[in-house]
Short mmCIF file of C-alpha atoms in Angstrom, two decimals:
data_model
loop_
_atom_site.label_atom_id
_atom_site.label_comp_id
_atom_site.label_asym_id
_atom_site.label_seq_id
_atom_site.Cartn_x
_atom_site.Cartn_y
_atom_site.Cartn_z
CA MET A 1 -35.23 -36.20 95.03
CA ASP A 2 -34.36 -39.59 93.68
CA ILE A 3 -37.07 -40.52 91.17
CA THR A 4 -35.85 -43.47 89.12
CA ALA A 5 -39.12 -44.42 87.42
CA ARG A 6 -38.94 -44.79 83.67
CA ALA A 7 -42.17 -42.80 83.37
CA TRP A 8 -44.35 -40.84 85.78
CA ILE A 9 -46.97 -38.11 85.96
CA VAL A 10 -48.61 -35.99 88.69
CA ALA A 11 -51.96 -34.35 87.89
CA ASP A 12 -54.79 -32.55 89.65
CA HIS A 13 -57.87 -34.76 89.70
CA ASP A 14 -60.39 -31.91 89.60
CA THR A 15 -58.82 -29.48 87.13
CA GLY A 16 -56.90 -32.02 85.08
CA GLU A 17 -53.78 -29.86 85.24
CA VAL A 18 -50.51 -31.75 84.82
CA LEU A 19 -48.03 -30.58 87.45
CA GLY A 20 -45.04 -32.73 86.58
CA GLU A 21 -44.08 -35.61 84.30
CA ARG A 22 -41.39 -37.73 82.75
CA ASN A 23 -41.95 -39.74 79.57
CA PRO A 24 -45.74 -39.64 80.09
CA HIS A 25 -46.53 -41.14 76.68
CA VAL A 26 -43.88 -43.85 76.51
CA ARG A 27 -45.64 -47.18 76.00
CA LEU A 28 -44.89 -49.71 78.72
CA ALA A 29 -46.43 -52.92 80.05
CA PRO A 30 -49.08 -51.80 82.58
CA ALA A 31 -49.61 -55.07 84.51
CA SER A 32 -52.65 -54.91 86.82
CA THR A 33 -53.04 -51.15 86.65
CA LEU A 34 -54.95 -51.96 83.43
CA LYS A 35 -57.70 -53.35 85.67
CA MET A 36 -58.71 -49.70 86.15
CA LEU A 37 -59.83 -49.66 82.51
CA PHE A 38 -61.61 -52.99 83.02
CA ALA A 39 -63.54 -51.40 85.90
CA ASP A 40 -64.22 -48.21 83.94
CA THR A 41 -65.74 -50.38 81.22
CA LEU A 42 -67.78 -52.98 83.15
CA LEU A 43 -68.52 -51.51 86.56
CA GLY A 44 -71.95 -50.11 85.72
CA LYS A 45 -73.22 -53.27 84.04
CA PHE A 46 -74.14 -55.31 87.11
CA ALA A 47 -75.79 -54.40 90.41
CA ARG A 48 -73.56 -54.89 93.45
CA THR A 49 -76.09 -57.31 94.94
CA GLU A 50 -76.45 -59.45 91.81
CA ARG A 51 -75.32 -63.04 92.44
CA HIS A 52 -73.55 -65.39 90.08
CA THR A 53 -72.66 -69.07 90.34
CA VAL A 54 -69.23 -69.61 88.82
CA ARG A 55 -68.77 -72.28 86.14
CA GLY A 56 -65.53 -74.12 85.63
CA ALA A 57 -65.23 -72.82 82.06
CA GLU A 58 -65.12 -69.27 83.36
CA LEU A 59 -61.90 -70.02 85.24
CA ALA A 60 -60.30 -72.15 82.55
CA THR A 61 -58.70 -69.18 80.80
CA VAL A 62 -57.00 -67.70 83.89
CA PRO A 63 -53.32 -67.36 82.90
CA GLU A 64 -50.86 -69.59 84.70
CA GLY A 65 -49.03 -67.78 87.50
CA SER A 66 -51.81 -65.19 87.92
CA SER A 67 -52.59 -63.41 91.13
CA LEU A 68 -55.80 -64.98 92.49
CA VAL A 69 -58.40 -64.18 95.10
CA GLY A 70 -59.55 -67.82 95.29
CA ILE A 71 -62.78 -67.84 93.28
CA LYS A 72 -64.09 -71.42 93.01
CA ALA A 73 -66.33 -73.10 90.46
CA GLY A 74 -69.77 -74.07 91.77
CA VAL A 75 -69.75 -71.30 94.39
CA THR A 76 -72.13 -68.35 94.21
CA TYR A 77 -70.66 -64.88 94.68
CA SER A 78 -72.13 -61.39 94.66
CA VAL A 79 -70.89 -58.88 92.11
CA GLU A 80 -69.55 -56.90 95.05
CA ASP A 81 -67.47 -59.92 96.07
CA LEU A 82 -66.01 -60.16 92.58
CA TRP A 83 -65.10 -56.48 92.40
CA HIS A 84 -63.47 -56.70 95.82
CA GLY A 85 -61.43 -59.53 94.37
CA VAL A 86 -60.40 -57.34 91.44
CA PHE A 87 -59.49 -54.23 93.39
CA LEU A 88 -58.11 -55.62 96.64
CA ARG A 89 -56.26 -58.73 95.52
CA SER A 90 -55.86 -58.07 91.80
CA GLY A 91 -57.58 -61.40 91.24
CA ASN A 92 -57.42 -62.49 87.62
CA ASP A 93 -59.95 -65.18 88.50
CA ALA A 94 -62.45 -62.50 89.53
CA VAL A 95 -61.74 -60.59 86.31
CA ARG A 96 -62.36 -63.68 84.16
CA VAL A 97 -65.71 -64.37 85.87
CA LEU A 98 -66.89 -60.77 85.41
CA ALA A 99 -65.76 -60.88 81.79
CA ALA A 100 -67.74 -64.09 81.29
CA MET A 101 -70.80 -62.42 82.79
CA ASN A 102 -70.26 -59.64 80.25
CA GLY A 103 -70.37 -62.03 77.30
CA GLY A 104 -66.81 -63.28 77.26
CA ILE A 105 -63.17 -62.23 77.01
CA ASP A 106 -63.30 -61.06 73.39
CA ARG A 107 -66.33 -58.86 73.95
CA SER A 108 -64.87 -57.39 77.14
CA VAL A 109 -61.54 -56.63 75.47
CA ALA A 110 -63.32 -54.97 72.53
CA GLU A 111 -65.35 -52.84 74.93
CA MET A 112 -62.19 -51.91 76.86
CA ARG A 113 -60.55 -50.77 73.62
CA ALA A 114 -63.62 -48.65 72.85
CA LYS A 115 -63.56 -47.19 76.36
CA ALA A 116 -59.88 -46.35 76.00
CA ALA A 117 -60.66 -44.58 72.74
CA ASP A 118 -63.43 -42.57 74.43
CA LEU A 119 -61.10 -41.60 77.28
CA GLN A 120 -58.55 -40.57 74.62
CA ALA A 121 -56.09 -43.05 76.07
CA VAL A 122 -54.44 -43.39 72.67
CA ASP A 123 -51.19 -44.86 74.03
CA THR A 124 -53.09 -47.95 75.17
CA TYR A 125 -53.80 -51.26 73.45
CA VAL A 126 -55.67 -54.01 75.30
CA VAL A 127 -55.14 -57.73 74.73
CA SER A 128 -55.99 -59.19 78.14
CA PRO A 129 -58.73 -57.78 80.41
CA ASP A 130 -56.69 -58.35 83.58
CA GLY A 131 -53.44 -56.74 82.48
CA TYR A 132 -51.54 -60.02 82.32
CA ASP A 133 -48.47 -59.75 80.12
CA HIS A 134 -48.83 -59.87 76.34
CA PRO A 135 -46.20 -58.61 73.89
CA ARG A 136 -48.71 -56.32 72.15
CA GLN A 137 -50.36 -54.96 75.31
CA TYR A 138 -49.23 -51.60 76.56
CA SER A 139 -50.27 -48.31 78.10
CA SER A 140 -48.59 -45.15 79.40
CA ALA A 141 -48.38 -43.10 82.58
CA TYR A 142 -50.62 -40.53 80.93
CA ASP A 143 -53.29 -43.04 79.88
CA LEU A 144 -53.37 -44.79 83.25
CA THR A 145 -53.93 -41.41 84.86
CA LEU A 146 -56.88 -40.82 82.52
CA MET A 147 -58.32 -44.21 83.55
CA ALA A 148 -57.94 -43.42 87.24
CA ARG A 149 -59.46 -39.98 86.88
CA SER A 150 -62.46 -41.40 85.03
CA GLY A 151 -62.91 -44.15 87.58
CA LEU A 152 -62.71 -41.84 90.58
CA ARG A 153 -65.70 -39.95 89.22
CA ASN A 154 -67.73 -43.15 89.77
CA ALA A 155 -68.87 -43.69 93.37
CA ASP A 156 -68.59 -47.49 93.17
CA PHE A 157 -65.09 -47.37 91.65
CA ARG A 158 -63.99 -44.94 94.35
CA ALA A 159 -65.47 -47.12 97.10
CA TYR A 160 -63.91 -50.34 95.82
CA CYS A 161 -60.43 -48.95 95.23
CA GLY A 162 -60.43 -47.40 98.71
CA THR A 163 -61.60 -50.54 100.54
CA ARG A 164 -58.88 -51.78 102.86
CA THR A 165 -60.34 -55.14 103.89
CA ALA A 166 -63.25 -57.36 102.82
CA ARG A 167 -64.53 -60.91 103.13
CA ILE A 168 -65.14 -63.19 100.18
CA GLY A 169 -66.67 -66.59 100.81
CA GLY A 170 -65.79 -66.37 104.49
CA THR A 171 -62.15 -65.50 103.82
CA GLY A 172 -60.74 -62.14 104.81
CA ILE A 173 -58.62 -60.22 102.27
CA GLU A 174 -56.60 -57.01 102.46
CA ASN A 175 -55.90 -54.49 99.75
CA THR A 176 -52.42 -54.93 98.24
CA ASN A 177 -52.03 -51.15 97.80
CA ARG A 178 -49.33 -50.56 100.42
CA LEU A 179 -49.81 -46.79 100.51
CA LEU A 180 -53.47 -47.37 101.39
CA CYS A 181 -53.08 -50.08 104.03
CA GLY A 182 -49.47 -49.79 105.15
CA SER A 183 -47.65 -53.12 104.87
CA HIS A 184 -44.33 -54.70 103.96
CA GLY A 185 -42.42 -51.79 105.45
CA VAL A 186 -44.44 -49.08 103.69
CA LYS A 187 -46.19 -46.49 105.86
CA PRO A 188 -49.74 -45.61 104.81
CA TYR A 189 -50.06 -42.29 103.00
CA ALA A 190 -52.34 -39.78 104.73
CA GLY A 191 -55.36 -39.04 102.55
CA MET A 192 -54.80 -41.97 100.19
CA ILE A 193 -57.97 -42.84 98.24
CA GLY A 194 -56.73 -45.75 96.07
CA VAL A 195 -56.21 -46.66 93.19
CA LYS A 196 -54.33 -49.70 91.73
CA ASN A 197 -50.93 -51.34 91.93
CA GLY A 198 -49.44 -53.88 89.58
CA TYR A 199 -46.56 -56.29 89.12
CA THR A 200 -45.42 -58.97 86.72
CA SER A 201 -41.94 -60.32 86.15
CA ASN A 202 -41.94 -58.86 82.65
CA ALA A 203 -43.56 -55.50 83.44
CA GLY A 204 -41.88 -54.80 86.76
CA ASN A 205 -43.65 -52.45 89.21
CA THR A 206 -46.52 -50.14 88.24
CA PHE A 207 -48.76 -47.94 90.39
CA THR A 208 -51.46 -45.32 90.08
CA GLY A 209 -52.61 -43.66 93.29
CA ALA A 210 -54.81 -40.76 94.35
CA ALA A 211 -54.77 -38.82 97.58
CA THR A 212 -56.58 -35.80 99.03
CA ARG A 213 -55.03 -33.10 101.19
CA ASP A 214 -56.62 -29.79 102.24
CA GLY A 215 -59.45 -30.33 99.78
CA ARG A 216 -57.20 -31.01 96.80
CA THR A 217 -56.92 -34.41 95.11
CA LEU A 218 -53.85 -35.42 93.13
CA ILE A 219 -53.28 -38.48 90.97
CA VAL A 220 -49.83 -39.98 90.53
CA THR A 221 -48.74 -42.73 88.17
CA VAL A 222 -45.28 -44.31 88.47
CA LEU A 223 -44.07 -46.95 86.01
CA HIS A 224 -41.03 -49.19 86.15
CA PRO A 225 -38.73 -47.73 88.84
CA LYS A 226 -35.16 -48.98 88.79
CA SER A 227 -35.32 -50.99 91.98
CA GLY A 228 -38.08 -53.39 93.04
CA LEU A 229 -39.64 -54.02 96.43
CA ASN A 230 -41.20 -50.75 97.66
CA ALA A 231 -39.65 -48.27 95.23
CA VAL A 232 -42.86 -47.76 93.27
CA TYR A 233 -44.67 -46.75 96.48
CA GLU A 234 -41.93 -44.57 97.91
CA GLU A 235 -41.44 -42.73 94.64
CA SER A 236 -45.22 -42.22 94.43
CA ARG A 237 -45.11 -40.83 97.98
CA THR A 238 -42.32 -38.44 97.05
CA LEU A 239 -44.15 -37.21 93.98
CA LEU A 240 -47.44 -36.72 95.86
CA ASP A 241 -45.63 -34.79 98.60
CA TRP A 242 -44.01 -32.63 95.94
CA GLY A 243 -47.32 -32.02 94.17
CA PHE A 244 -49.14 -31.01 97.32
CA ALA A 245 -46.24 -28.77 98.34
CA GLN A 246 -46.55 -26.83 95.07
CA GLY A 247 -50.00 -25.58 96.00
CA SER A 248 -51.27 -22.73 93.84
CA SER A 249 -47.72 -21.90 92.78
CA ALA A 250 -47.51 -24.97 90.54
CA LYS A 251 -47.24 -24.15 86.86
CA SER A 252 -49.47 -26.29 84.69
CA LEU A 253 -47.74 -28.23 81.92
CA GLY A 254 -51.06 -28.79 80.20
CA THR A 255 -54.43 -30.37 80.92
CA LEU A 256 -55.51 -34.00 80.81
CA ALA A 257 -57.81 -34.90 77.93
CA GLU A 258 -61.51 -35.23 78.69
CA PRO A 259 -63.59 -38.17 77.41
CA LEU A 260 -65.04 -37.65 73.95
CA SER A 261 -68.45 -38.72 75.25
CA GLU A 262 -68.30 -35.83 77.71
CA GLY A 263 -67.44 -33.23 75.10
CA GLY A 264 -63.67 -33.44 75.31
CA ALA A 265 -61.71 -31.90 72.45
CA LYS A 266 -60.16 -34.59 70.30
CA VAL A 267 -56.42 -34.85 70.89
CA THR A 268 -53.94 -35.04 68.05
CA HIS A 269 -50.45 -36.47 67.70
CA ASN A 270 -49.13 -32.91 67.93
CA SER A 271 -50.77 -32.20 71.28
CA PRO A 272 -48.24 -32.18 74.14
CA HIS A 273 -50.94 -33.64 76.35
CA GLY A 274 -52.72 -35.61 73.68
CA SER A 275 -50.90 -38.51 72.09
CA ALA A 276 -47.45 -37.08 71.46
CA GLY A 277 -44.87 -39.66 70.60
CA SER A 278 -47.31 -42.51 70.11
CA ALA A 279 -48.29 -44.46 67.03
CA GLY A 280 -51.64 -46.02 66.26
CA SER A 281 -54.58 -45.59 68.63
CA ALA A 282 -56.49 -47.29 71.38
CA GLY A 283 -58.49 -49.15 68.76
CA THR A 284 -55.65 -50.15 66.45
CA ALA A 285 -52.85 -52.58 67.20
CA VAL A 286 -49.34 -51.46 66.35
CA ASP A 287 -47.69 -54.24 64.37
CA ASP A 288 -44.12 -53.48 65.41
CA ASP A 289 -41.65 -55.96 66.87
CA SER A 290 -40.29 -53.21 69.13
CA MET A 291 -43.61 -53.03 70.96
CA GLY A 292 -42.74 -55.75 73.45
CA TRP A 293 -42.95 -55.93 77.23
CA GLY A 294 -40.03 -53.68 77.94
CA LEU A 295 -40.13 -51.59 74.75
CA PRO A 296 -36.33 -51.50 74.42
CA VAL A 297 -36.57 -49.76 71.04
CA GLY A 298 -40.08 -48.33 70.96
CA GLY A 299 -39.64 -46.63 74.34
CA ALA A 300 -36.45 -44.93 73.20
CA VAL A 301 -38.05 -43.72 69.98
CA ALA A 302 -41.08 -42.40 71.86
CA ALA A 303 -38.84 -40.65 74.38
CA ALA A 304 -36.92 -38.99 71.55
CA LEU A 305 -40.13 -37.77 69.93
CA LEU A 306 -41.39 -36.48 73.26
CA GLY A 307 -38.13 -34.66 73.82
CA GLY A 308 -38.69 -32.59 70.69
CA VAL A 309 -42.23 -31.69 71.67
CA TYR A 310 -41.28 -30.75 75.22
CA ALA A 311 -38.23 -28.78 74.15
CA LEU A 312 -40.47 -26.48 72.13
CA ARG A 313 -43.02 -26.20 74.91
CA ASN A 314 -40.44 -25.55 77.61
CA ARG A 315 -39.22 -22.44 75.81
CA ARG A 316 -42.54 -20.97 76.81
CA THR A 317 -43.11 -22.58 80.21
CA LYS A 318 -40.50 -23.59 82.78
CA LYS A 319 -41.08 -27.23 83.65
CA ALA A 320 -41.33 -28.28 87.30
CA ASP A 321 -39.60 -31.61 87.71
CA PRO A 322 -38.88 -33.03 91.17
CA GLY A 323 -36.81 -35.74 89.56
CA ALA A 324 -34.66 -33.46 87.41
CA ASP A 325 -31.51 -34.27 89.35
CA ALA A 326 -32.27 -37.97 89.56
CA ALA A 327 -31.31 -40.75 87.17
CA LYS A 328 -32.51 -39.88 83.68
CA SER A 329 -34.13 -43.21 82.94
CA ALA A 330 -34.99 -46.47 84.55
CA SER A 331 -35.89 -50.00 83.83
CA PRO A 332 -38.92 -51.85 84.27
CA GLU A 333 -44.05 -53.88 88.02
CA GLU A 334 -48.23 -56.96 89.00
CA SER A 335 -51.10 -58.94 87.69
#
């Protein structure tokens, strides 16, 4: 199987077992997949039916070149409308309005960092609530999988990320998750639940998806495949097919960390499925010039550290890797 992604992971949603992975802790630009953490943090703060009239100042900070759902100042929207904008169209305008309702960008970012720390997403550092590119903003395949797993335990998150079409202000929108809706030459994936796709010119393609088959739900995260266009979706499809095909014969490589607030054991830098190969934490910025959008140095260092950890672990457990015969690494995906 030709898996070119720079980093990926396949895990069981219910048990947390990791079935396969490559560079799961390498820090990369997440693009709009980071909106999963934004939703994990803010989703329970406002009732779906609550209405808000947008002020011009709330849209003034939307980064130039952002993906937009078309939120307009002076128009009143329901919270449900805004979340549809976030999940279906990756609208940075909808994110900025919700952040303003939450007390502002700075407060929302601080709360996202705290949420990441609780999820034990220690490879993540948040600068922008919408995932728009910043040199010091990064996450990992492992952390994004934690964010998706947490979100899917929330009924509203699950409903929003699985919504195919909606109407906002009289305008119809469709979810940009091509494995959910089927578009741009990508066939829909049977059993697809969600979750979030991403792309920026600096990050390249990113995707976290979840699907259910025969009562089992798997989560896949694919970051920075070599080629653009639909590669991130097709490689996610391949990995999901592989994961489901393993069935009960799959050998676990470890278990995803549980949130600290739910009694999860605190991960350490020596834990193969904790924060191996990472520096700093979700609440502490890493002041390192290598921690840029593409991590040309930091990614290589992290990969080397991971290699040592996994080499020791693989003496005990044979690693299942559907991409073992594929290209060993890749290059850099949306906001």
